GROMACS .gro file of C-alpha atoms in nm:
model
  328
    1MET     CA    1  -2.912   2.998  -2.351
    2THR     CA    2  -3.206   3.265  -2.197
    3LEU     CA    3  -3.259   3.277  -1.830
    4ALA     CA    4  -3.583   3.110  -1.922
    5ALA     CA    5  -3.515   2.841  -2.106
    6ARG     CA    6  -3.285   2.748  -1.850
    7GLU     CA    7  -3.551   2.740  -1.604
    8VAL     CA    8  -3.744   2.469  -1.813
    9GLY     CA    9  -3.411   2.347  -1.854
   10VAL     CA   10  -3.418   2.278  -2.328
   11PRO     CA   11  -3.140   2.390  -2.494
   12VAL     CA   12  -3.311   2.660  -2.787
   13ALA     CA   13  -3.208   2.468  -3.062
   14ALA     CA   14  -3.326   2.080  -2.942
   15ARG     CA   15  -3.710   2.219  -2.852
   16ARG     CA   16  -3.999   2.336  -3.051
   17LEU     CA   17  -4.250   2.600  -2.834
   18THR     CA   18  -4.585   2.650  -2.942
   19GLY     CA   19  -4.811   2.894  -2.735
   20LEU     CA   20  -5.157   2.786  -2.675
   21GLY     CA   21  -5.525   2.865  -2.532
   22PHE     CA   22  -5.734   2.735  -2.266
   23GLY     CA   23  -5.964   2.586  -2.553
   24ASP     CA   24  -5.724   2.492  -2.791
   25LEU     CA   25  -5.647   2.178  -2.489
   26ASP     CA   26  -5.898   1.901  -2.520
   27GLY     CA   27  -6.175   1.788  -2.256
   28TRP     CA   28  -6.079   2.128  -2.091
   29ALA     CA   29  -6.405   2.213  -1.955
   30GLU     CA   30  -6.503   1.862  -1.820
   31ASP     CA   31  -6.147   1.795  -1.616
   32ASP     CA   32  -6.232   1.810  -1.227
   33HIS     CA   33  -5.958   2.082  -1.163
   34ALA     CA   34  -6.029   2.099  -0.809
   35ALA     CA   35  -5.886   1.769  -0.833
   36ALA     CA   36  -5.625   1.894  -0.983
   37LEU     CA   37  -5.571   2.198  -0.852
   38ARG     CA   38  -5.544   1.938  -0.477
   39ALA     CA   39  -5.275   1.767  -0.634
   40PHE     CA   40  -5.064   2.102  -0.726
   41ARG     CA   41  -5.083   2.221  -0.407
   42ALA     CA   42  -4.900   1.889  -0.235
   43THR     CA   43  -4.558   2.061  -0.422
   44CYS     CA   44  -4.625   2.417  -0.551
   45ASP     CA   45  -4.373   2.544  -0.300
   46LEU     CA   46  -4.129   2.352  -0.388
   47ALA     CA   47  -4.136   2.476  -0.771
   48GLU     CA   48  -3.804   2.656  -0.904
   49GLY     CA   49  -3.834   2.873  -1.143
   50ASP     CA   50  -3.995   3.264  -1.159
   51GLY     CA   51  -4.350   3.261  -1.138
   52TRP     CA   52  -4.434   3.004  -0.916
   53THR     CA   53  -4.406   3.206  -0.559
   54GLY     CA   54  -4.722   3.253  -0.389
   55LEU     CA   55  -4.968   3.014  -0.593
   56ALA     CA   56  -5.253   2.847  -0.488
   57ARG     CA   57  -5.270   3.006  -0.145
   58ASP     CA   58  -5.599   3.036  -0.046
   59ILE     CA   59  -5.776   2.895  -0.331
   60ARG     CA   60  -6.081   2.752  -0.322
   61PRO     CA   61  -6.186   2.475  -0.470
   62GLU     CA   62  -6.475   2.576  -0.652
   63SER     CA   63  -6.225   2.833  -0.771
   64ALA     CA   64  -5.974   2.614  -0.935
   65ARG     CA   65  -6.051   2.633  -1.305
   66GLY     CA   66  -6.047   2.995  -1.308
   67PHE     CA   67  -5.720   2.997  -1.073
   68PHE     CA   68  -5.531   2.749  -1.373
   69GLU     CA   69  -5.683   3.001  -1.693
   70ALA     CA   70  -5.570   3.295  -1.492
   71ARG     CA   71  -5.264   3.249  -1.330
   72PHE     CA   72  -5.111   3.022  -1.628
   73ARG     CA   73  -5.077   3.012  -2.038
   74PRO     CA   74  -5.038   2.627  -2.218
   75VAL     CA   75  -4.714   2.575  -2.382
   76LEU     CA   76  -4.655   2.289  -2.595
   77ILE     CA   77  -4.270   2.209  -2.568
   78GLU     CA   78  -4.194   1.933  -2.896
   79ASP     CA   79  -3.815   1.821  -2.926
   80GLY     CA   80  -3.940   1.599  -3.286
   81SER     CA   81  -3.968   1.301  -3.071
   82PRO     CA   82  -4.363   1.189  -3.067
   83ALA     CA   83  -4.530   1.168  -2.699
   84LEU     CA   84  -4.538   0.798  -2.527
   85PHE     CA   85  -4.731   0.766  -2.212
   86THR     CA   86  -4.676   0.515  -2.010
   87GLY     CA   87  -4.808   0.419  -1.642
   88TYR     CA   88  -4.670   0.315  -1.320
   89TYR     CA   89  -4.803   0.220  -0.988
   90GLU     CA   90  -4.662   0.156  -0.619
   91PRO     CA   91  -4.681  -0.244  -0.586
   92GLU     CA   92  -4.853  -0.448  -0.266
   93ILE     CA   93  -4.619  -0.767  -0.232
   94GLU     CA   94  -4.562  -1.050   0.038
   95GLY     CA   95  -4.217  -1.049   0.263
   96SER     CA   96  -4.079  -1.168   0.508
   97PRO     CA   97  -3.822  -0.950   0.778
   98VAL     CA   98  -3.578  -1.282   0.738
   99PRO     CA   99  -3.467  -1.476   0.435
  100SER     CA  100  -3.648  -1.846   0.363
  101ASP     CA  101  -3.715  -2.088   0.118
  102ARG     CA  102  -4.048  -1.896   0.059
  103TYR     CA  103  -3.871  -1.567   0.086
  104PRO     CA  104  -3.579  -1.574  -0.055
  105ALA     CA  105  -3.522  -1.220  -0.311
  106PRO     CA  106  -3.378  -0.969  -0.055
  107LEU     CA  107  -3.415  -0.596  -0.117
  108TYR     CA  108  -3.144  -0.376  -0.007
  109ARG     CA  109  -3.057  -0.070   0.151
  110LEU     CA  110  -2.839   0.203  -0.005
  111PRO     CA  111  -2.481   0.082   0.017
  112PRO     CA  112  -2.208   0.320   0.203
  113GLY     CA  113  -1.980   0.457  -0.117
  114LEU     CA  114  -2.235   0.353  -0.384
  115PRO     CA  115  -2.060   0.037  -0.558
  116TRP     CA  116  -2.070   0.027  -0.915
  117LEU     CA  117  -2.185  -0.359  -0.856
  118THR     CA  118  -2.395  -0.470  -1.179
  119ARG     CA  119  -2.749  -0.658  -1.067
  120ALA     CA  120  -2.550  -0.995  -1.189
  121GLU     CA  121  -2.283  -0.907  -0.936
  122ILE     CA  122  -2.566  -0.799  -0.607
  123GLU     CA  123  -2.811  -1.133  -0.719
  124ASP     CA  124  -2.526  -1.321  -0.683
  125GLY     CA  125  -2.387  -1.215  -0.304
  126ALA     CA  126  -2.173  -0.880  -0.354
  127LEU     CA  127  -2.349  -0.758  -0.089
  128ALA     CA  128  -2.501  -1.070   0.145
  129GLY     CA  129  -2.331  -1.039   0.525
  130ARG     CA  130  -2.340  -0.656   0.478
  131GLY     CA  131  -2.711  -0.578   0.687
  132LEU     CA  132  -2.801  -0.390   0.398
  133GLU     CA  133  -3.114  -0.640   0.313
  134ILE     CA  134  -3.462  -0.451   0.407
  135ALA     CA  135  -3.661  -0.757   0.341
  136TRP     CA  136  -3.676  -1.094   0.125
  137VAL     CA  137  -3.961  -1.125  -0.136
  138GLU     CA  138  -4.108  -1.418  -0.293
  139ASP     CA  139  -3.867  -1.417  -0.601
  140ALA     CA  140  -3.595  -1.201  -0.821
  141VAL     CA  141  -3.874  -1.134  -1.046
  142GLU     CA  142  -4.150  -0.948  -0.813
  143ALA     CA  143  -3.776  -0.782  -0.670
  144PHE     CA  144  -3.700  -0.732  -0.995
  145PHE     CA  145  -4.068  -0.510  -1.110
  146LEU     CA  146  -4.078  -0.355  -0.740
  147GLN     CA  147  -3.690  -0.167  -0.884
  148VAL     CA  148  -3.871  -0.136  -1.202
  149GLN     CA  149  -4.182   0.109  -1.005
  150GLY     CA  150  -3.862   0.259  -0.718
  151SER     CA  151  -4.110   0.185  -0.466
  152GLY     CA  152  -4.387  -0.060  -0.297
  153ARG     CA  153  -4.551  -0.215  -0.003
  154VAL     CA  154  -4.437  -0.529   0.148
  155ARG     CA  155  -4.660  -0.679   0.365
  156LEU     CA  156  -4.528  -0.973   0.676
  157PRO     CA  157  -4.658  -1.230   0.743
  158ASP     CA  158  -4.763  -1.078   1.132
  159GLY     CA  159  -4.980  -0.817   0.941
  160ARG     CA  160  -4.737  -0.553   0.923
  161VAL     CA  161  -4.675  -0.343   0.599
  162LEU     CA  162  -4.343  -0.170   0.506
  163ARG     CA  163  -4.388   0.111   0.283
  164LEU     CA  164  -4.069   0.119   0.049
  165GLY     CA  165  -3.944   0.429  -0.139
  166TYR     CA  166  -3.649   0.497  -0.374
  167ALA     CA  167  -3.292   0.549  -0.239
  168GLY     CA  168  -3.048   0.534  -0.512
  169LYS     CA  169  -2.901   0.296  -0.817
  170ASN     CA  170  -2.566   0.139  -0.876
  171GLY     CA  171  -2.511   0.369  -1.126
  172HIS     CA  172  -2.526   0.106  -1.478
  173PRO     CA  173  -2.787   0.269  -1.712
  174TYR     CA  174  -3.195   0.114  -1.722
  175ALA     CA  175  -3.272  -0.122  -1.961
  176SER     CA  176  -3.672  -0.239  -2.158
  177VAL     CA  177  -3.679  -0.560  -2.107
  178GLY     CA  178  -4.013  -0.602  -2.227
  179ARG     CA  179  -3.782  -0.452  -2.569
  180LEU     CA  180  -3.521  -0.683  -2.487
  181LEU     CA  181  -3.838  -0.981  -2.507
  182ILE     CA  182  -3.942  -0.820  -2.838
  183GLU     CA  183  -3.670  -0.784  -2.987
  184ARG     CA  184  -3.598  -1.185  -2.954
  185GLY     CA  185  -3.962  -1.281  -3.122
  186ALA     CA  186  -4.017  -1.441  -2.728
  187LEU     CA  187  -4.332  -1.130  -2.722
  188VAL     CA  188  -4.496  -0.904  -2.923
  189ALA     CA  189  -4.489  -0.509  -2.976
  190GLY     CA  190  -4.807  -0.411  -2.859
  191GLU     CA  191  -4.885  -0.687  -2.630
  192ALA     CA  192  -4.557  -0.696  -2.429
  193THR     CA  193  -4.702  -0.585  -2.104
  194ALA     CA  194  -4.563  -0.551  -1.747
  195ASP     CA  195  -4.830  -0.886  -1.716
  196ALA     CA  196  -4.712  -1.039  -2.005
  197VAL     CA  197  -4.340  -1.009  -1.893
  198ARG     CA  198  -4.345  -1.118  -1.587
  199GLY     CA  199  -4.523  -1.437  -1.689
  200TRP     CA  200  -4.292  -1.511  -1.936
  201LEU     CA  201  -4.077  -1.466  -1.713
  202ARG     CA  202  -4.200  -1.675  -1.444
  203ARG     CA  203  -4.235  -1.936  -1.742
  204ASN     CA  204  -3.885  -1.936  -1.837
  205PRO     CA  205  -3.672  -1.923  -1.515
  206GLU     CA  206  -3.348  -1.978  -1.611
  207GLU     CA  207  -3.363  -1.771  -1.906
  208GLY     CA  208  -3.570  -1.448  -1.743
  209ARG     CA  209  -3.243  -1.436  -1.509
  210THR     CA  210  -3.043  -1.370  -1.792
  211VAL     CA  211  -3.293  -1.154  -1.949
  212MET     CA  212  -3.342  -0.934  -1.671
  213ARG     CA  213  -2.939  -0.897  -1.547
  214ALA     CA  214  -2.989  -0.738  -1.944
  215ASN     CA  215  -3.079  -0.449  -1.761
  216ALA     CA  216  -2.807  -0.399  -1.530
  217SER     CA  217  -2.933  -0.100  -1.370
  218PHE     CA  218  -3.009  -0.170  -0.967
  219VAL     CA  219  -3.246   0.003  -0.727
  220PHE     CA  220  -3.175   0.045  -0.381
  221PHE     CA  221  -3.473   0.100  -0.123
  222ARG     CA  222  -3.559   0.289   0.224
  223GLU     CA  223  -3.832   0.243   0.449
  224LEU     CA  224  -4.053   0.510   0.489
  225GLU     CA  225  -4.284   0.655   0.748
  226LEU     CA  226  -4.617   0.718   0.538
  227PRO     CA  227  -5.046   0.634   0.586
  228SER     CA  228  -5.171   0.405   0.457
  229GLU     CA  229  -5.419   0.685   0.235
  230LEU     CA  230  -5.115   0.838   0.090
  231GLY     CA  231  -4.928   0.724  -0.198
  232PRO     CA  232  -4.566   0.681  -0.227
  233LEU     CA  233  -4.286   0.982  -0.243
  234GLY     CA  234  -4.196   1.141  -0.578
  235ALA     CA  235  -3.882   1.312  -0.709
  236MET     CA  236  -4.045   1.602  -0.522
  237GLY     CA  237  -3.992   1.402  -0.142
  238ARG     CA  238  -4.429   1.501  -0.116
  239PRO     CA  239  -4.663   1.201  -0.177
  240VAL     CA  240  -4.795   1.111  -0.526
  241THR     CA  241  -5.199   1.114  -0.552
  242PRO     CA  242  -5.347   0.833  -0.862
  243LEU     CA  243  -5.397   0.990  -1.199
  244ARG     CA  244  -5.292   1.272  -1.109
  245SER     CA  245  -4.945   1.253  -1.112
  246LEU     CA  246  -4.687   1.245  -1.381
  247ALA     CA  247  -4.302   1.120  -1.418
  248VAL     CA  248  -4.151   1.370  -1.660
  249ASP     CA  249  -3.908   1.432  -1.819
  250PRO     CA  250  -3.769   1.745  -1.552
  251GLY     CA  251  -3.486   1.834  -1.812
  252HIS     CA  252  -3.769   1.962  -2.053
  253VAL     CA  253  -4.043   2.000  -1.795
  254PRO     CA  254  -4.013   2.192  -1.445
  255LEU     CA  255  -4.099   1.970  -1.181
  256GLY     CA  256  -4.424   2.128  -0.986
  257ALA     CA  257  -4.543   2.224  -1.299
  258PRO     CA  258  -4.939   2.097  -1.440
  259ILE     CA  259  -4.968   1.928  -1.702
  260TRP     CA  260  -5.268   1.877  -1.936
  261ILE     CA  261  -5.223   1.530  -2.092
  262GLU     CA  262  -5.446   1.388  -2.421
  263ALA     CA  263  -5.351   0.981  -2.434
  264ASN     CA  264  -5.495   0.864  -2.701
  265GLY     CA  265  -5.534   0.469  -2.626
  266ALA     CA  266  -5.816   0.233  -2.498
  267GLU     CA  267  -5.828   0.460  -2.167
  268ARG     CA  268  -5.927   0.795  -2.325
  269LEU     CA  269  -5.732   1.087  -2.061
  270ARG     CA  270  -5.796   1.444  -2.100
  271ARG     CA  271  -5.713   1.542  -1.790
  272LEU     CA  272  -5.465   1.792  -1.553
  273MET     CA  273  -5.175   1.604  -1.394
  274ILE     CA  274  -4.900   1.750  -1.220
  275ALA     CA  275  -4.521   1.668  -1.251
  276GLN     CA  276  -4.407   1.507  -0.962
  277ASP     CA  277  -4.173   1.273  -1.061
  278VAL     CA  278  -3.908   1.165  -1.296
  279GLY     CA  279  -3.773   0.781  -1.418
  280GLY     CA  280  -3.487   0.651  -1.618
  281ALA     CA  281  -3.690   0.560  -1.914
  282ILE     CA  282  -3.916   0.869  -1.870
  283LYS     CA  283  -3.701   1.101  -2.177
  284GLY     CA  284  -3.795   1.372  -2.411
  285ALA     CA  285  -4.040   1.653  -2.388
  286GLN     CA  286  -4.349   1.466  -2.487
  287ARG     CA  287  -4.256   1.196  -2.225
  288GLY     CA  288  -4.484   1.124  -1.932
  289ASP     CA  289  -4.502   0.851  -1.684
  290ILE     CA  290  -4.906   0.821  -1.522
  291PHE     CA  291  -4.876   0.713  -1.084
  292VAL     CA  292  -5.183   0.486  -1.182
  293GLY     CA  293  -5.222   0.412  -0.757
  294THR     CA  294  -5.143   0.077  -0.571
  295GLY     CA  295  -5.193  -0.258  -0.539
  296ALA     CA  296  -5.214  -0.587  -0.789
  297ALA     CA  297  -5.493  -0.421  -1.015
  298ALA     CA  298  -5.357  -0.055  -0.988
  299GLY     CA  299  -5.039  -0.255  -1.159
  300LEU     CA  300  -5.240  -0.460  -1.446
  301ARG     CA  301  -5.438  -0.093  -1.511
  302ALA     CA  302  -5.056   0.072  -1.535
  303GLY     CA  303  -4.937  -0.200  -1.766
  304ARG     CA  304  -5.177  -0.195  -2.090
  305ILE     CA  305  -5.064   0.213  -2.139
  306ARG     CA  306  -4.848   0.259  -2.400
  307ASP     CA  307  -5.044   0.553  -2.522
  308GLY     CA  308  -4.938   0.866  -2.801
  309GLY     CA  309  -5.115   1.182  -2.760
  310ARG     CA  310  -5.039   1.528  -2.634
  311MET     CA  311  -4.868   1.693  -2.340
  312VAL     CA  312  -4.951   2.066  -2.296
  313VAL     CA  313  -4.731   2.231  -1.995
  314LEU     CA  314  -4.912   2.504  -1.810
  315LEU     CA  315  -4.665   2.767  -1.701
  316PRO     CA  316  -4.702   3.053  -1.476
  317LEU     CA  317  -4.734   3.352  -1.698
  318PRO     CA  318  -4.472   3.551  -1.611
  319GLN     CA  319  -4.244   3.256  -1.770
  320ALA     CA  320  -4.458   3.188  -2.006
  321GLN     CA  321  -4.397   3.480  -2.202
  322ALA     CA  322  -4.081   3.495  -2.150
  323LEU     CA  323  -3.998   3.157  -2.333
  324LEU     CA  324  -4.246   3.274  -2.593
  325ALA     CA  325  -4.078   3.587  -2.661
  326ALA     CA  326  -3.759   3.391  -2.651
  327ALA     CA  327  -3.845   3.116  -2.897
  328SER     CA  328  -4.019   3.387  -3.145
   0.00000   0.00000   0.00000
């Protein structure tokens, strides 16, 4: 493996690289490149590898398209799996700083010496009484979906809003509850949106509890001090931007890189996004999770995204040239 290949994190034998031109990107000329530049600037100083240093410094918004075209080369990275785009969001739910009949389900801080406890063990009280509870929410379903998203806002009875971010997990593998419900015949493939899964779990509380526990992975949170107008923190430790931030597999795509997406669903998306987050279910060179925004409407929109298409990485010219030369 060459140094350039290690920077992207993809073994040479496991991927195919194709150099493209900007004219090959469907809809490139029509995008809002200035909006993409603003998102890129938020994390470009954290991107690792050759060619990133000093990028986007003193670039005027009206010059954004020319900046990307002059400093980057589009590279299609494929690993043999078809492209898949999904969506994620920042939930905003009701909660309380103390438990009650209305708010019985706890959200936990990361325990000292992270335990190898399963979801079932934690929900049965293995961490109770250790002062790790941040807040309590209405039910286990709300807590479960907050964990799946990895961040959220909890609105307290006095009007305060807690901003919660990902702090860690228990080390058990993630399992998709939607996929499990499809396998059981409870939901039909293509209709297993997040809203449909949530509704089924609520209508079938006993069986739903068993189904949720099939996902043994359990996420812990930390409280964040973030202005309300900013999105949650992504994997790079900076706020993500609605419809401009993308969660990727960093083993295939460098964090901080601009990514051109062509998502072919009911909501046809052609836009430049920035790889600023990761996710337990986001695996593969053509796998992207689109950050949609905050709140219930964003949740409905995110839950409906399950689209094929194509994602193309924009790499700084020196890195793109080295990678393409190594792959030829």
